[in-house]
Tab-separated table of C-alpha atoms in Angstrom:
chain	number	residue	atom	x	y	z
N	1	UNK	CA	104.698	-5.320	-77.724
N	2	UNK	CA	101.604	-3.556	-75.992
N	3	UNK	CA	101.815	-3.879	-71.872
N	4	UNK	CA	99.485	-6.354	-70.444
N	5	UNK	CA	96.764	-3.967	-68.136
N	6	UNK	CA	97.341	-4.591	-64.884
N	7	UNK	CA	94.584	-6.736	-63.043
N	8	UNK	CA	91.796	-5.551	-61.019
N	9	UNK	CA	91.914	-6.757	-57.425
N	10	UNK	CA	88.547	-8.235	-56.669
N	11	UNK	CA	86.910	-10.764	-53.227
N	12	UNK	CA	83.963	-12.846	-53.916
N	13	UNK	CA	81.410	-13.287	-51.427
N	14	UNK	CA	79.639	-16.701	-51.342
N	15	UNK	CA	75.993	-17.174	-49.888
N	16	UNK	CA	73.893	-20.183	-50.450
N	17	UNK	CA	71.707	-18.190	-53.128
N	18	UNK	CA	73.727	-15.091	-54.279
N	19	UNK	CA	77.425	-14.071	-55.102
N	20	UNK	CA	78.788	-11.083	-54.732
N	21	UNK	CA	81.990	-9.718	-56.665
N	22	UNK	CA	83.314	-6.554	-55.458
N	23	UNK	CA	86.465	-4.762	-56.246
N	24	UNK	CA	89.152	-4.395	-53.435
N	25	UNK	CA	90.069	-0.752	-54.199
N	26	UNK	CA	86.993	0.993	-55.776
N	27	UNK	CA	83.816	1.531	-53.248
N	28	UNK	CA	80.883	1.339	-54.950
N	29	UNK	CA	81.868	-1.407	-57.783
N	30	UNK	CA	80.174	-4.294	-56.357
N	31	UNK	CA	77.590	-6.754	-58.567
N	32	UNK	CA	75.730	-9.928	-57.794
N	33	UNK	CA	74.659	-13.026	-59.566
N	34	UNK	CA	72.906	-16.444	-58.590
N	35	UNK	CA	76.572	-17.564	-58.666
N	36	UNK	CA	80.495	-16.788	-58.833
N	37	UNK	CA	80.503	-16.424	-62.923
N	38	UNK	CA	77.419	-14.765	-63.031
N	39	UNK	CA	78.412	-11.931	-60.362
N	40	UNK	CA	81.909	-11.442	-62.005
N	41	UNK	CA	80.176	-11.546	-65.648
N	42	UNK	CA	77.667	-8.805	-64.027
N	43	UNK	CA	81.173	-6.575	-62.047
N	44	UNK	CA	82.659	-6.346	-65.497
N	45	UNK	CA	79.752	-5.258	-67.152
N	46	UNK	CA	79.316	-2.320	-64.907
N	47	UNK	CA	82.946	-1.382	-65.579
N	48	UNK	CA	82.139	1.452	-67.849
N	49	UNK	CA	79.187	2.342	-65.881
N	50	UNK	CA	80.860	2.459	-62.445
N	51	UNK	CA	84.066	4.679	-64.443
N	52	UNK	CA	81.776	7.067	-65.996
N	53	UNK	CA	81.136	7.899	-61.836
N	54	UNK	CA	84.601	7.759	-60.550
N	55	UNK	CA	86.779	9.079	-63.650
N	56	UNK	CA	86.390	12.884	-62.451
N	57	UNK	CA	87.306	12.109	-58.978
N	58	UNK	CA	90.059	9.011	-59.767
N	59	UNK	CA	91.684	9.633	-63.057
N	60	UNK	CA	93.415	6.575	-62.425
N	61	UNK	CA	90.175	4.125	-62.947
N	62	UNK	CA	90.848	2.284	-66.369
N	63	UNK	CA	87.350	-0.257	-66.683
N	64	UNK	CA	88.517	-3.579	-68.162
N	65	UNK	CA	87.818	-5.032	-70.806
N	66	UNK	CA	86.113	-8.208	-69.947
N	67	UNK	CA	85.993	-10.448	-66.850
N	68	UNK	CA	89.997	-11.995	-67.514
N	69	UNK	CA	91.432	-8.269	-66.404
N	70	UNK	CA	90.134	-9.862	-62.788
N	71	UNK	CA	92.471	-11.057	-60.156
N	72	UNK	CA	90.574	-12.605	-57.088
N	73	UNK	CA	92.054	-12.079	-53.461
N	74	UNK	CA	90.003	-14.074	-51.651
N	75	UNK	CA	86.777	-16.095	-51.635
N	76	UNK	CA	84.631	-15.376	-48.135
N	77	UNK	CA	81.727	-17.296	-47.001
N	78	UNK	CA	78.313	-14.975	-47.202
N	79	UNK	CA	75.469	-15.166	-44.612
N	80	UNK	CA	71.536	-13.972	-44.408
N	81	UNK	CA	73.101	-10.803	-45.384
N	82	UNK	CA	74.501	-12.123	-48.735
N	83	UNK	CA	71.422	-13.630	-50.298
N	84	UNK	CA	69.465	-11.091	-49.377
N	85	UNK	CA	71.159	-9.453	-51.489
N	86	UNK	CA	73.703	-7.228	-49.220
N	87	UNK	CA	77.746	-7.444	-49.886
N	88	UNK	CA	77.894	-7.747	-46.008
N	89	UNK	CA	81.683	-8.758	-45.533
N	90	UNK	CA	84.926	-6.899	-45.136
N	91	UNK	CA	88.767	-8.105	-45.920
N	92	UNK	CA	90.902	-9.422	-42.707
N	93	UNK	CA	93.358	-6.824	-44.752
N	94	UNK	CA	90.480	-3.885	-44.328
N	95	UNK	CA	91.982	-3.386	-40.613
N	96	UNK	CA	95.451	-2.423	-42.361
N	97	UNK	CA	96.191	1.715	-41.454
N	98	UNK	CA	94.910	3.879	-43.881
N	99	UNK	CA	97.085	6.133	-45.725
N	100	UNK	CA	96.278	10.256	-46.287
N	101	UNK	CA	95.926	9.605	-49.696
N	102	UNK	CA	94.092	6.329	-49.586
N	103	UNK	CA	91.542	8.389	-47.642
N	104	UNK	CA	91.526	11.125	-50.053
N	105	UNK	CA	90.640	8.769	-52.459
N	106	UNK	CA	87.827	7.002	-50.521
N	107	UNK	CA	86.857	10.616	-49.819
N	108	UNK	CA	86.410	11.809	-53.692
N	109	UNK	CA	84.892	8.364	-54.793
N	110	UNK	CA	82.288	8.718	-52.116
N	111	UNK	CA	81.467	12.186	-53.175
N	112	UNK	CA	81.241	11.197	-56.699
N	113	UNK	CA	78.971	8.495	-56.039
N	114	UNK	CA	76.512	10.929	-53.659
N	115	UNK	CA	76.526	12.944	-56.839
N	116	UNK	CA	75.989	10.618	-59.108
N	117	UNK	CA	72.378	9.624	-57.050
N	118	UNK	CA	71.808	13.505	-56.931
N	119	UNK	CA	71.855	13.561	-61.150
N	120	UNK	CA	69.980	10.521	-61.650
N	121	UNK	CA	67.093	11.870	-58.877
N	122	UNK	CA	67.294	14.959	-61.115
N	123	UNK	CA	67.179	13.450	-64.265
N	124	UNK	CA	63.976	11.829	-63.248
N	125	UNK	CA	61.991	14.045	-61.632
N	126	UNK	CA	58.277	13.939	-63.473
N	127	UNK	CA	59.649	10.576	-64.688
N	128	UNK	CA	57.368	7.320	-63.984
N	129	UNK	CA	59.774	4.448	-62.754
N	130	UNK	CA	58.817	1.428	-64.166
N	131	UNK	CA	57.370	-1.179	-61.827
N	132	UNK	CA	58.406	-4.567	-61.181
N	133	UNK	CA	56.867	-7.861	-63.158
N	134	UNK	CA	54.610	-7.996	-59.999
N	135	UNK	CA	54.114	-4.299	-60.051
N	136	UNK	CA	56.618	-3.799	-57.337
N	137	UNK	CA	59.105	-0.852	-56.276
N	138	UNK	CA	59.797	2.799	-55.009
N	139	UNK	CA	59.090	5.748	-56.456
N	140	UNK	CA	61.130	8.204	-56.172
N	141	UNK	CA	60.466	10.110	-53.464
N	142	UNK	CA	60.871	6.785	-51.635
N	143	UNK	CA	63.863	5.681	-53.026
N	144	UNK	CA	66.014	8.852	-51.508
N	145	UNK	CA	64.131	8.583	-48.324
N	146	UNK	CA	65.849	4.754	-48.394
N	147	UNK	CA	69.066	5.992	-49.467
N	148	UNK	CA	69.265	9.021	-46.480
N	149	UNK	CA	67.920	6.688	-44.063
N	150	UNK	CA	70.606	3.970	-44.823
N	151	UNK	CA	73.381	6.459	-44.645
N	152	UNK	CA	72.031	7.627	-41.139
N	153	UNK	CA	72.413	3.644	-40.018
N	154	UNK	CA	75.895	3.255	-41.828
N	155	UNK	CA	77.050	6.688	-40.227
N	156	UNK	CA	76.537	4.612	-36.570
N	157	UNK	CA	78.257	1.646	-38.070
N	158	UNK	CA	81.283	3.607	-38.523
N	159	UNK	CA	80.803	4.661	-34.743
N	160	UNK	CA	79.214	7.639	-35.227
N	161	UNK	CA	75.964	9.429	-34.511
N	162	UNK	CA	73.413	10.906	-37.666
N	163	UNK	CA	73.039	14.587	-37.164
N	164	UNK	CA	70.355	15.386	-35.952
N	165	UNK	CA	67.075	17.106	-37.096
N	166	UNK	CA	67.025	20.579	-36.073
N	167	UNK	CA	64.296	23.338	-35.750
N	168	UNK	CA	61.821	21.460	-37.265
N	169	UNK	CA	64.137	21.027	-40.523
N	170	UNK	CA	65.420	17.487	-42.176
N	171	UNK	CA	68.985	17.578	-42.113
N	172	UNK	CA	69.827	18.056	-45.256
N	173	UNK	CA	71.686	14.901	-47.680
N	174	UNK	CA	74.693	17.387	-47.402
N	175	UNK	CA	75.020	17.753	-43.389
N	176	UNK	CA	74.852	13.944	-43.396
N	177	UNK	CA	77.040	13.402	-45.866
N	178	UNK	CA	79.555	15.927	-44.302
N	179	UNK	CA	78.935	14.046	-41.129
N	180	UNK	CA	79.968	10.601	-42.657
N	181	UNK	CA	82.802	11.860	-44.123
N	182	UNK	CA	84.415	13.780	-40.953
N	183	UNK	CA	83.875	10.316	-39.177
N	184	UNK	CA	85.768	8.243	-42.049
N	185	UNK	CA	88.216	10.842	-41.817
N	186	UNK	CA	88.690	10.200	-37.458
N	187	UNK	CA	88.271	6.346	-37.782
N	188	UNK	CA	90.785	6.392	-40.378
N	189	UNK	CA	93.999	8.620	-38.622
N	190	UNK	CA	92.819	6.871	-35.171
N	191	UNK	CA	90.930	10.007	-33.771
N	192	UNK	CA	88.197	9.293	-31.268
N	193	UNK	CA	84.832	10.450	-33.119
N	194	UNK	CA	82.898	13.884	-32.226
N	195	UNK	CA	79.378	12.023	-30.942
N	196	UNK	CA	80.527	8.108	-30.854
N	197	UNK	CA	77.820	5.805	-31.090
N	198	UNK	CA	76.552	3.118	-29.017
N	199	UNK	CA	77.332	0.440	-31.983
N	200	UNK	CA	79.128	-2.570	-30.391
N	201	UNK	CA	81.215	-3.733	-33.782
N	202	UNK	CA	81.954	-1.029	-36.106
N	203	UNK	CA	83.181	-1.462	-39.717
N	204	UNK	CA	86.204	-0.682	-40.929
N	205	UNK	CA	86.350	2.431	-42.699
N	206	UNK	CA	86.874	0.618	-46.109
N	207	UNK	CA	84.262	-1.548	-45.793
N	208	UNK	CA	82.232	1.514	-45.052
N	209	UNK	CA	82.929	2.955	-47.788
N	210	UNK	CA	82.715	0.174	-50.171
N	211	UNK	CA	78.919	-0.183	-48.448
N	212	UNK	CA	78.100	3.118	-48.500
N	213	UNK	CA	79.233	3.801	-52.140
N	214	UNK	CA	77.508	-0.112	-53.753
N	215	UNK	CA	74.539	1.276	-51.840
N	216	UNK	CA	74.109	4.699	-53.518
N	217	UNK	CA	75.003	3.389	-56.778
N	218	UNK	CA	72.633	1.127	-56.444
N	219	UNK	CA	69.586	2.928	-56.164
N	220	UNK	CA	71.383	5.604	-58.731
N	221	UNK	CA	71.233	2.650	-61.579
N	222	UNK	CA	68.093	1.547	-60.370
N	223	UNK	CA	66.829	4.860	-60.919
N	224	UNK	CA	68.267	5.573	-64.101
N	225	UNK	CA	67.264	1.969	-65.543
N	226	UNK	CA	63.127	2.446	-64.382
N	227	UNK	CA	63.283	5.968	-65.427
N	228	UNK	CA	60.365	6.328	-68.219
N	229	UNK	CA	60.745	9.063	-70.672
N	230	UNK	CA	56.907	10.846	-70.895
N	231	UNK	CA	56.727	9.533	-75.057
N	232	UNK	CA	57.266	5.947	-73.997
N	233	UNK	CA	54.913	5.597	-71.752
N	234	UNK	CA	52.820	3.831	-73.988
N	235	UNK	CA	55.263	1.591	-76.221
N	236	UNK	CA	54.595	-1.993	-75.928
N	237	UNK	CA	57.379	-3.593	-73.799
N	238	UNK	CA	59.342	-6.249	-75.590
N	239	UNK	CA	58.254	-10.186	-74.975
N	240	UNK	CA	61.235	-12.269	-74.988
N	241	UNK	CA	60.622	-16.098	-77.055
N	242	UNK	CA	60.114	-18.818	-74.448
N	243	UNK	CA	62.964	-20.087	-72.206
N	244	UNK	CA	65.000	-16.365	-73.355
N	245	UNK	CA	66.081	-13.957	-70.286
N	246	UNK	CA	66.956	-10.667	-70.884
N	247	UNK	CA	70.623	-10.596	-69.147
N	248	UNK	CA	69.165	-8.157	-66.393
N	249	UNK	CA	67.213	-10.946	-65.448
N	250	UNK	CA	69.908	-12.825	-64.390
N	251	UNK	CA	72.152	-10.478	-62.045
N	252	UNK	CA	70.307	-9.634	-58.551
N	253	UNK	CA	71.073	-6.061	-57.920
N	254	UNK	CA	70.355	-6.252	-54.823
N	255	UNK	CA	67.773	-2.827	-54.297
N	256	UNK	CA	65.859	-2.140	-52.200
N	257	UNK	CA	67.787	-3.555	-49.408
């Protein structure tokens, strides 16, 4: 008989208005939803997405096949943070040490999401992104400047300082990123980091990660789903019949947060 796959660790996070599901051990797979089915219906449908980012850096990322592959740890009470749209909460077990290869594999997922922003910035470039039903939402321009300047905020989180802008240059996505990681990389083997920060409560590193990498991805979907191609520009879009919602409708992805 074929082995039963092995379940995917995942915590739910409850606000008054949004859900999030987010996997224990994969930064960056994290959905919401209006409730708890809707934001573990919306975590397995990004399975496939989220491995087609990880699978060169974690060979061992299998995407499930539908929402029963799930196992759920633990059920947290969200804030402000959560229906705003923000997974904002951490596991009591995210305090646990953190082994060397644990952190090389926060490491390589991290990177792999940072690139994964990088090609879908790319891939648009010239591209209109499609606005919002009220005509709402960044370009693109915008949309990195969110994503650098978010990193530069999570980077003091972790308890460490943004590098800072030199000779009249923007550091560049790479120093920060470098930055972030080095910091991980002292929080995590219980080194004191090179410029602490003045933050009062820091994150764990997992959380951090798991922020950092739902963040990018984020704005990396978002990207890729408002990209226009130049020839349709002018198709018609599709009107749903009355009382019909597309399924994106019904998942917040939380951007521009």
């Amino acid at each position: 008989m074929p082995s039963k796959p092995e379940s995917v660790a995942i915590y739910l996070e409850a606000g008054a208005r949004r859900t999030f599901a987010s996997a224990v051990d994969w930064p960056g797979w994290s959905r919401g939803g209006r409730n708890e089915q809707e934001a573990v219906a919306a975590l397995a449908g990004y399975g496939d997405r989220y491995s087609a980012v990880v699978r060169s850096a974690v060979s061992t990322f299998s995407a499930p096949k539908d929402a029963s592959e799930f196992r759920i740890e633990r059920r947290l009470k969200g804030g402000s943070g959560t229906d705003f749209g923000v997974p904002s909460l951490g596991l009591p077990s995210d305090g646990e040490p953190i082994a060397a290869a644990e952190l090389e594999r926060l490491t390589r997922i991290l990177e792999a999401c940072w690139s994964a922003f990088d090609r879908a910035a790319k891939s648009a470039k010239g591209l209109e992104l499609r606005k919002g039903p009220r005509g709402g939402g960044r370009d693109l321009d915008k949309i990195a400047a969110h994503v650098i300047e978010a990193d530069q905020a999570y980077i003091v989180q972790l308890g460490a300082r943004p590098p800072k802008d030199a000779a009249g240059r923007q550091v560049r996505p790479k120093d920060l990123h470098d930055a972030m990681l080095e910091a991980l990389s002292a929080r995590a083997r219980g080194r004191p980091v090179a410029d602490p920060s003045r933050a009062k409560t820091l994150w764990t590193p997992r959380y951090f990660a798991r922020r950092v990498a739902w963040h990018v991805l984020d704005h990396a979907w978002e990207i890729e789903d408002r990209a226009i191609a130049g020839d349709l520009l002018d198709v018609v879009p599709v009107r749903m019949p009355k009382g019909k919602r597309r399924p994106s409708d019904l998942v917040s992805e939380g951007r521009g947060s």
